[in-house]
Every structure is written in C-alpha cells, then in structure tokens.
C-alpha cells in the first residue's frame, strides 16, 4: 500500500467514523462476558523475550487443545519502513495450549513461533490465519516486505507451514495485492481482498465506498461486490461468512454460476473484522464500534480503540453480544475471537497478548 493510499484511506476512515454512524451501539442486552470474567494473558516470545503485540487473527485446534495465533506489530513495522530502516521487525505464528490459557492462575505464557522468520524471503509477518485440519497445516497471509532502492514495499503471499512443529515451509503462492484473510477447508482455500486496486485506486475505493472488494480462490476473484472485505470463514453447510467491514455487516455467500453470490446479510452492531465459527455453527465476529477511534489509534497512536465481540446465528440472523469494552481500556481494538465451552479468547491488531474470558458455569 503506497503513501497516497494510506493518506486517502485514513481520511476515508475518519469520514466513515463521523458520517456513517461512526459509533455503533450494542443494544440493551448485557454482554455474556463481563470484565470480572476476563483477564489479559501476556505472550512472551521465547526467541527474544519480548511481549507479543498484534495478535491479529486466531484459529482453533480443539482436537489437540491448541489456539493458533498470528501476530506482528504492524505499527512498528510500518514506522520502520517509513524511516527506511535496514531491517524491519518480524512476527510469528504461535500455538498456545488452551489449558494454560484458561487456567485462572495464568498471567503470561512463553511461546515459540512454529516457523523461523529466516525461512521466509521478505520476512515473517503473518496476518489472516486458518487451520487446515485435514492436512494439519496452517495457511496464512504473510505480509512480506521487498526493498526497491531504499524504499520498502509490502507484498502479501499465501503461505503454508506445518501445524505440529515440523520443519515444513511450503513455497509461497501468489496473493492479491490487497489480500487480507484466508479460509482453508474441504472446498479449498479462499482469500479476501479488501480493495480491488492498490495504490491510488484503493484510496479512491475507500473515499467513495465502492463495492469492489471480495473473495478469491486460486483462480482469481469469485465475488467482488463488497466494501472492504475482511475476515472470512467456512460455515458447516458449505457457505462462506465474509466480513464487509465498511458496510457494518457479515455477508453469507453461497456458490453460484458466477462463483459466489450474496445469500443473506447479517447486520452487525459495529464494523466487523475477523470472523470464526463456533462448534455450534454460530459466527463469532470481532467488531470495531468506532472506525474513527480505530483509525486514530492505528495510524496516529492516539488513545485506545473500543472492542466488541458478538455471536450471530447464520440461520436466523440473531446477534448477541459476548464482550463489550466501549473505552478499550481492558482490551483495545480486538480483531479476532474464538469461543469454546470454556470461554472466549480474543486477539488485537494493536494491543499486547490475548483477552481470555471464563465461561460462567
């Protein structure tokens, strides 16, 4: 993403926050998880002893009692790239034991990346993440950086690695220049692209809320009728749930002659980021209640952004709030969440560690 698009995108986000119902309310029903049910668990990278920041996406492996986490400090990377540093910060893909996360005594966990940044041309900065249960692999969007003269340019790739700590790193596959999230499953791998164009064209899409982003498979786009397509997950009936962030909705996409078409739209009390599917088939979505506050925190480092997690029934469209933090003081800018019978775990693009909320028995 070039400087022009970044500037135009930021202005567009501010306009959306001010004009398009910038702050979305949660409604009257109380959240399922209250602050007393929740805690922050710090993750410490064993390789460098640093606190992991930017756990942008999550994926569950319930069979083996693990939570996979993709993380890198996006603000730190972008700052280093702007300043034309010789090296940019790296990230990691981590497997975190659920038993340890939900242990009431756990305040921090030391974790090791399942892959070494040195094994990736352009570095390891994992973004959207999916667990391929059949092949026991992790599929993710890796935001590598290439240097042209002294300038850095972000280039996303679709990447596979072994999920059990094997020394397996698959060859990177090409990805859309605006690739965002990925979903792997029996129907194959699909990715979202949050803009049809990159550079100046992407900024224009933001400014005028053009419906040009969407979903792609290995052969190219299969749906291109949304504004800022973001998180994606495969549902149990073969449909796909895709977050249309700027539309404040999760779209349910069904196979069609054109590839995929919108079958239903679930209106959200906020702007959805990543989505996952619970064991009961409900959609768990991390929402940004205010795009303006998110943009201020994300681009300028000003203040904290609110967080909201909801659960939606794809059959009825009913939405219930799981967690709500209007000030972002407990957990800022949540971008992904998963729910198990033991409770909920959320990650954030900006904050440190994970939010862990215990289910009430």
Short mmCIF file of N, CA and C in Angstrom, two decimals, residues 70-168:
data_model
loop_
_atom_site.label_atom_id
_atom_site.label_comp_id
_atom_site.label_asym_id
_atom_site.label_seq_id
_atom_site.Cartn_x
_atom_site.Cartn_y
_atom_site.Cartn_z
N UNK A 70 -1.65 -15.65 14.95
CA UNK A 70 -0.77 -14.95 14.01
C UNK A 70 -0.55 -13.54 14.53
N UNK A 71 0.70 -13.11 14.62
CA UNK A 71 0.98 -11.82 15.26
C UNK A 71 2.20 -11.14 14.68
N UNK A 72 2.08 -9.83 14.54
CA UNK A 72 3.24 -8.96 14.34
C UNK A 72 2.81 -7.55 14.67
N UNK A 73 3.76 -6.74 15.08
CA UNK A 73 3.47 -5.36 15.48
C UNK A 73 3.41 -4.49 14.23
N UNK A 74 2.19 -4.28 13.73
CA UNK A 74 2.04 -3.59 12.45
C UNK A 74 2.52 -2.15 12.51
N UNK A 75 2.20 -1.44 13.59
CA UNK A 75 2.62 -0.04 13.68
C UNK A 75 4.15 0.06 13.70
N UNK A 76 4.81 -0.86 14.41
CA UNK A 76 6.27 -0.82 14.48
C UNK A 76 6.89 -1.11 13.12
N UNK A 77 6.30 -2.07 12.38
CA UNK A 77 6.82 -2.40 11.06
C UNK A 77 6.65 -1.22 10.11
N UNK A 78 5.47 -0.64 10.10
CA UNK A 78 5.21 0.48 9.19
C UNK A 78 6.08 1.69 9.52
N UNK A 79 6.32 1.92 10.80
CA UNK A 79 7.19 3.03 11.19
C UNK A 79 8.62 2.79 10.71
N UNK A 80 9.11 1.55 10.90
CA UNK A 80 10.47 1.23 10.45
C UNK A 80 10.59 1.34 8.93
N UNK A 81 9.51 0.93 8.21
CA UNK A 81 9.53 1.02 6.75
C UNK A 81 9.55 2.48 6.30
N UNK A 82 8.76 3.33 6.97
CA UNK A 82 8.75 4.75 6.60
C UNK A 82 10.10 5.40 6.81
N UNK A 83 10.78 4.98 7.88
CA UNK A 83 12.09 5.55 8.19
C UNK A 83 13.23 4.88 7.42
N UNK A 84 12.85 3.92 6.55
CA UNK A 84 13.80 3.24 5.67
C UNK A 84 14.90 2.53 6.45
N UNK A 85 14.49 1.88 7.55
CA UNK A 85 15.44 1.11 8.34
C UNK A 85 16.01 -0.03 7.50
N UNK A 86 17.19 -0.48 7.87
CA UNK A 86 17.81 -1.59 7.14
C UNK A 86 17.06 -2.90 7.39
N UNK A 87 16.49 -3.05 8.59
CA UNK A 87 15.74 -4.25 8.93
C UNK A 87 14.40 -3.86 9.53
N UNK A 88 13.38 -4.70 9.27
CA UNK A 88 12.05 -4.46 9.80
C UNK A 88 11.71 -5.52 10.85
N UNK A 89 10.92 -5.17 11.86
CA UNK A 89 10.53 -6.16 12.88
C UNK A 89 9.82 -7.36 12.24
N UNK A 90 9.96 -8.50 12.91
CA UNK A 90 9.35 -9.74 12.43
C UNK A 90 8.19 -10.13 13.35
N UNK A 91 7.43 -11.12 12.91
CA UNK A 91 6.33 -11.64 13.72
C UNK A 91 6.47 -13.13 13.90
N UNK A 92 5.36 -13.79 14.22
CA UNK A 92 5.40 -15.23 14.44
C UNK A 92 4.02 -15.85 14.39
N UNK A 93 4.02 -17.18 14.23
CA UNK A 93 2.80 -17.98 14.32
C UNK A 93 2.97 -18.90 15.52
N UNK A 94 2.09 -18.78 16.48
CA UNK A 94 2.27 -19.46 17.76
C UNK A 94 1.14 -20.45 18.03
N UNK A 95 1.48 -21.54 18.71
CA UNK A 95 0.50 -22.50 19.20
C UNK A 95 0.44 -22.36 20.72
N UNK A 96 -0.72 -21.99 21.24
CA UNK A 96 -0.88 -21.72 22.67
C UNK A 96 -1.83 -22.77 23.26
N UNK A 97 -1.41 -23.49 24.31
CA UNK A 97 -2.28 -24.51 24.91
C UNK A 97 -3.50 -23.89 25.59
N UNK A 98 -4.68 -24.42 25.27
CA UNK A 98 -5.91 -23.88 25.85
C UNK A 98 -5.98 -24.11 27.35
N UNK A 99 -5.47 -25.24 27.82
CA UNK A 99 -5.49 -25.50 29.27
C UNK A 99 -4.76 -24.40 30.03
N UNK A 100 -3.61 -24.00 29.51
CA UNK A 100 -2.83 -22.95 30.18
C UNK A 100 -3.54 -21.60 30.08
N UNK A 101 -4.13 -21.31 28.92
CA UNK A 101 -4.82 -20.03 28.75
C UNK A 101 -5.97 -19.87 29.74
N UNK A 102 -6.75 -20.94 29.91
CA UNK A 102 -7.93 -20.85 30.76
C UNK A 102 -7.64 -21.16 32.22
N UNK A 103 -6.39 -21.46 32.56
CA UNK A 103 -6.01 -21.63 33.96
C UNK A 103 -6.13 -20.27 34.66
N UNK A 104 -6.94 -20.17 35.72
CA UNK A 104 -7.14 -18.89 36.40
C UNK A 104 -5.85 -18.25 36.90
N UNK A 105 -4.81 -19.05 37.11
CA UNK A 105 -3.55 -18.53 37.64
C UNK A 105 -2.63 -17.98 36.55
N UNK A 106 -2.92 -18.25 35.31
CA UNK A 106 -2.03 -17.85 34.22
C UNK A 106 -2.12 -16.35 33.93
N UNK A 107 -0.98 -15.68 34.01
CA UNK A 107 -0.90 -14.26 33.65
C UNK A 107 -0.03 -14.03 32.42
N UNK A 108 0.90 -14.94 32.18
CA UNK A 108 1.72 -14.85 30.99
C UNK A 108 2.18 -16.24 30.58
N UNK A 109 2.45 -16.39 29.29
CA UNK A 109 2.91 -17.66 28.75
C UNK A 109 4.08 -17.40 27.80
N UNK A 110 5.10 -18.23 27.88
CA UNK A 110 6.21 -18.15 26.94
C UNK A 110 5.89 -19.04 25.74
N UNK A 111 5.98 -18.49 24.56
CA UNK A 111 5.59 -19.21 23.34
C UNK A 111 6.71 -19.13 22.31
N UNK A 112 6.74 -20.11 21.43
CA UNK A 112 7.73 -20.14 20.36
C UNK A 112 7.01 -20.19 19.02
N UNK A 113 7.53 -19.45 18.06
CA UNK A 113 6.93 -19.45 16.74
C UNK A 113 7.12 -20.82 16.09
N UNK A 114 6.07 -21.28 15.39
CA UNK A 114 6.15 -22.55 14.67
C UNK A 114 7.03 -22.45 13.44
N UNK A 115 7.40 -21.26 13.07
CA UNK A 115 8.27 -21.05 11.90
C UNK A 115 9.29 -19.98 12.22
N UNK A 116 10.46 -20.11 11.59
CA UNK A 116 11.55 -19.16 11.79
C UNK A 116 11.48 -18.08 10.72
N UNK A 117 11.52 -16.80 11.12
CA UNK A 117 11.48 -15.73 10.11
C UNK A 117 12.54 -15.86 9.02
N UNK A 118 13.67 -16.49 9.35
CA UNK A 118 14.75 -16.63 8.36
C UNK A 118 14.36 -17.54 7.21
N UNK A 119 13.30 -18.34 7.38
CA UNK A 119 12.88 -19.26 6.34
C UNK A 119 11.98 -18.61 5.29
N UNK A 120 11.71 -17.31 5.45
CA UNK A 120 10.78 -16.63 4.56
C UNK A 120 11.47 -15.45 3.87
N UNK A 121 11.52 -15.50 2.55
CA UNK A 121 12.05 -14.37 1.81
C UNK A 121 11.13 -13.17 2.02
N UNK A 122 11.70 -12.08 2.52
CA UNK A 122 10.87 -10.92 2.82
C UNK A 122 10.36 -10.88 4.24
N UNK A 123 10.68 -11.91 5.04
CA UNK A 123 10.31 -11.89 6.44
C UNK A 123 9.01 -12.60 6.75
N UNK A 124 8.76 -12.76 8.05
CA UNK A 124 7.56 -13.43 8.56
C UNK A 124 6.71 -12.41 9.31
N UNK A 125 5.60 -12.04 8.70
CA UNK A 125 4.64 -11.12 9.32
C UNK A 125 3.24 -11.62 9.00
N UNK A 126 2.79 -12.64 9.76
CA UNK A 126 1.52 -13.30 9.44
C UNK A 126 0.32 -12.42 9.77
N UNK A 127 -0.63 -12.41 8.86
CA UNK A 127 -1.86 -11.63 9.02
C UNK A 127 -3.02 -12.61 9.17
N UNK A 128 -3.95 -12.68 8.20
CA UNK A 128 -5.06 -13.63 8.30
C UNK A 128 -4.55 -15.05 8.39
N UNK A 129 -5.26 -15.89 9.18
CA UNK A 129 -4.78 -17.24 9.52
C UNK A 129 -5.93 -18.23 9.48
N UNK A 130 -5.65 -19.46 9.00
CA UNK A 130 -6.64 -20.53 9.01
C UNK A 130 -5.94 -21.85 9.28
N UNK A 131 -6.65 -22.77 9.98
CA UNK A 131 -6.10 -24.09 10.26
C UNK A 131 -6.75 -25.11 9.35
N UNK A 132 -5.94 -25.80 8.56
CA UNK A 132 -6.40 -26.86 7.68
C UNK A 132 -6.33 -28.17 8.45
N UNK A 133 -7.48 -28.59 9.02
CA UNK A 133 -7.50 -29.77 9.89
C UNK A 133 -7.10 -31.04 9.14
N UNK A 134 -7.55 -31.18 7.91
CA UNK A 134 -7.30 -32.41 7.15
C UNK A 134 -5.81 -32.61 6.92
N UNK A 135 -5.11 -31.56 6.57
CA UNK A 135 -3.69 -31.66 6.24
C UNK A 135 -2.77 -31.28 7.40
N UNK A 136 -3.37 -30.89 8.52
CA UNK A 136 -2.59 -30.46 9.70
C UNK A 136 -1.59 -29.37 9.33
N UNK A 137 -2.09 -28.39 8.60
CA UNK A 137 -1.27 -27.27 8.18
C UNK A 137 -1.93 -25.95 8.55
N UNK A 138 -1.12 -24.95 8.69
CA UNK A 138 -1.61 -23.59 8.88
C UNK A 138 -1.42 -22.83 7.58
N UNK A 139 -2.48 -22.14 7.18
CA UNK A 139 -2.44 -21.34 5.96
C UNK A 139 -2.62 -19.89 6.39
N UNK A 140 -1.76 -19.00 5.92
CA UNK A 140 -1.88 -17.61 6.35
C UNK A 140 -1.40 -16.65 5.27
N UNK A 141 -1.86 -15.41 5.40
CA UNK A 141 -1.38 -14.33 4.55
C UNK A 141 -0.12 -13.77 5.19
N UNK A 142 1.00 -13.91 4.51
CA UNK A 142 2.27 -13.41 5.03
C UNK A 142 2.58 -12.08 4.36
N UNK A 143 2.65 -11.03 5.15
CA UNK A 143 2.93 -9.70 4.61
C UNK A 143 4.45 -9.48 4.58
N UNK A 144 5.05 -9.94 3.49
CA UNK A 144 6.49 -9.77 3.32
C UNK A 144 6.77 -8.34 2.86
N UNK A 145 8.02 -7.94 2.98
CA UNK A 145 8.45 -6.62 2.51
C UNK A 145 9.62 -6.77 1.57
N UNK A 146 9.54 -6.09 0.43
CA UNK A 146 10.62 -6.07 -0.55
C UNK A 146 11.20 -4.66 -0.61
N UNK A 147 12.52 -4.60 -0.83
CA UNK A 147 13.17 -3.29 -0.88
C UNK A 147 13.51 -2.94 -2.32
N UNK A 148 13.06 -1.76 -2.73
CA UNK A 148 13.39 -1.22 -4.04
C UNK A 148 14.17 0.07 -3.82
N UNK A 149 15.49 0.00 -4.14
CA UNK A 149 16.41 1.06 -3.76
C UNK A 149 16.36 1.20 -2.25
N UNK A 150 15.88 2.34 -1.72
CA UNK A 150 15.83 2.46 -0.25
C UNK A 150 14.41 2.32 0.29
N UNK A 151 13.43 2.19 -0.58
CA UNK A 151 12.05 2.14 -0.14
C UNK A 151 11.59 0.70 0.07
N UNK A 152 10.76 0.51 1.11
CA UNK A 152 10.16 -0.79 1.38
C UNK A 152 8.77 -0.85 0.78
N UNK A 153 8.41 -2.01 0.25
CA UNK A 153 7.07 -2.22 -0.29
C UNK A 153 6.51 -3.53 0.25
N UNK A 154 5.27 -3.48 0.79
CA UNK A 154 4.65 -4.68 1.32
C UNK A 154 4.08 -5.53 0.19
N UNK A 155 4.40 -6.83 0.21
CA UNK A 155 3.92 -7.76 -0.81
C UNK A 155 3.36 -8.99 -0.09
N UNK A 156 2.04 -9.21 -0.14
CA UNK A 156 1.47 -10.36 0.55
C UNK A 156 1.63 -11.65 -0.25
N UNK A 157 1.82 -12.75 0.47
CA UNK A 157 1.89 -14.09 -0.12
C UNK A 157 0.99 -15.02 0.68
N UNK A 158 0.48 -16.04 0.02
CA UNK A 158 -0.25 -17.10 0.70
C UNK A 158 0.76 -18.17 1.09
N UNK A 159 0.78 -18.50 2.38
CA UNK A 159 1.85 -19.36 2.90
C UNK A 159 1.27 -20.53 3.69
N UNK A 160 1.92 -21.68 3.59
CA UNK A 160 1.57 -22.87 4.39
C UNK A 160 2.76 -23.30 5.23
N UNK A 161 2.49 -23.71 6.47
CA UNK A 161 3.51 -24.32 7.31
C UNK A 161 2.89 -25.49 8.07
N UNK A 162 3.73 -26.39 8.54
CA UNK A 162 3.24 -27.49 9.35
C UNK A 162 2.72 -26.99 10.69
N UNK A 163 1.62 -27.57 11.16
CA UNK A 163 0.99 -27.10 12.40
C UNK A 163 1.51 -27.81 13.64
N UNK A 164 2.35 -28.84 13.46
CA UNK A 164 2.81 -29.61 14.61
C UNK A 164 4.29 -29.40 14.91
N UNK A 165 4.83 -28.30 14.43
CA UNK A 165 6.23 -28.01 14.71
C UNK A 165 7.19 -28.67 13.75
N UNK A 166 6.66 -29.31 12.68
CA UNK A 166 7.55 -29.92 11.70
C UNK A 166 8.33 -28.81 10.98
N UNK A 167 9.49 -29.16 10.48
CA UNK A 167 10.27 -28.20 9.71
C UNK A 167 9.73 -28.18 8.29
N UNK A 168 8.52 -27.69 8.15
CA UNK A 168 7.88 -27.65 6.84
C UNK A 168 7.42 -26.23 6.54
#
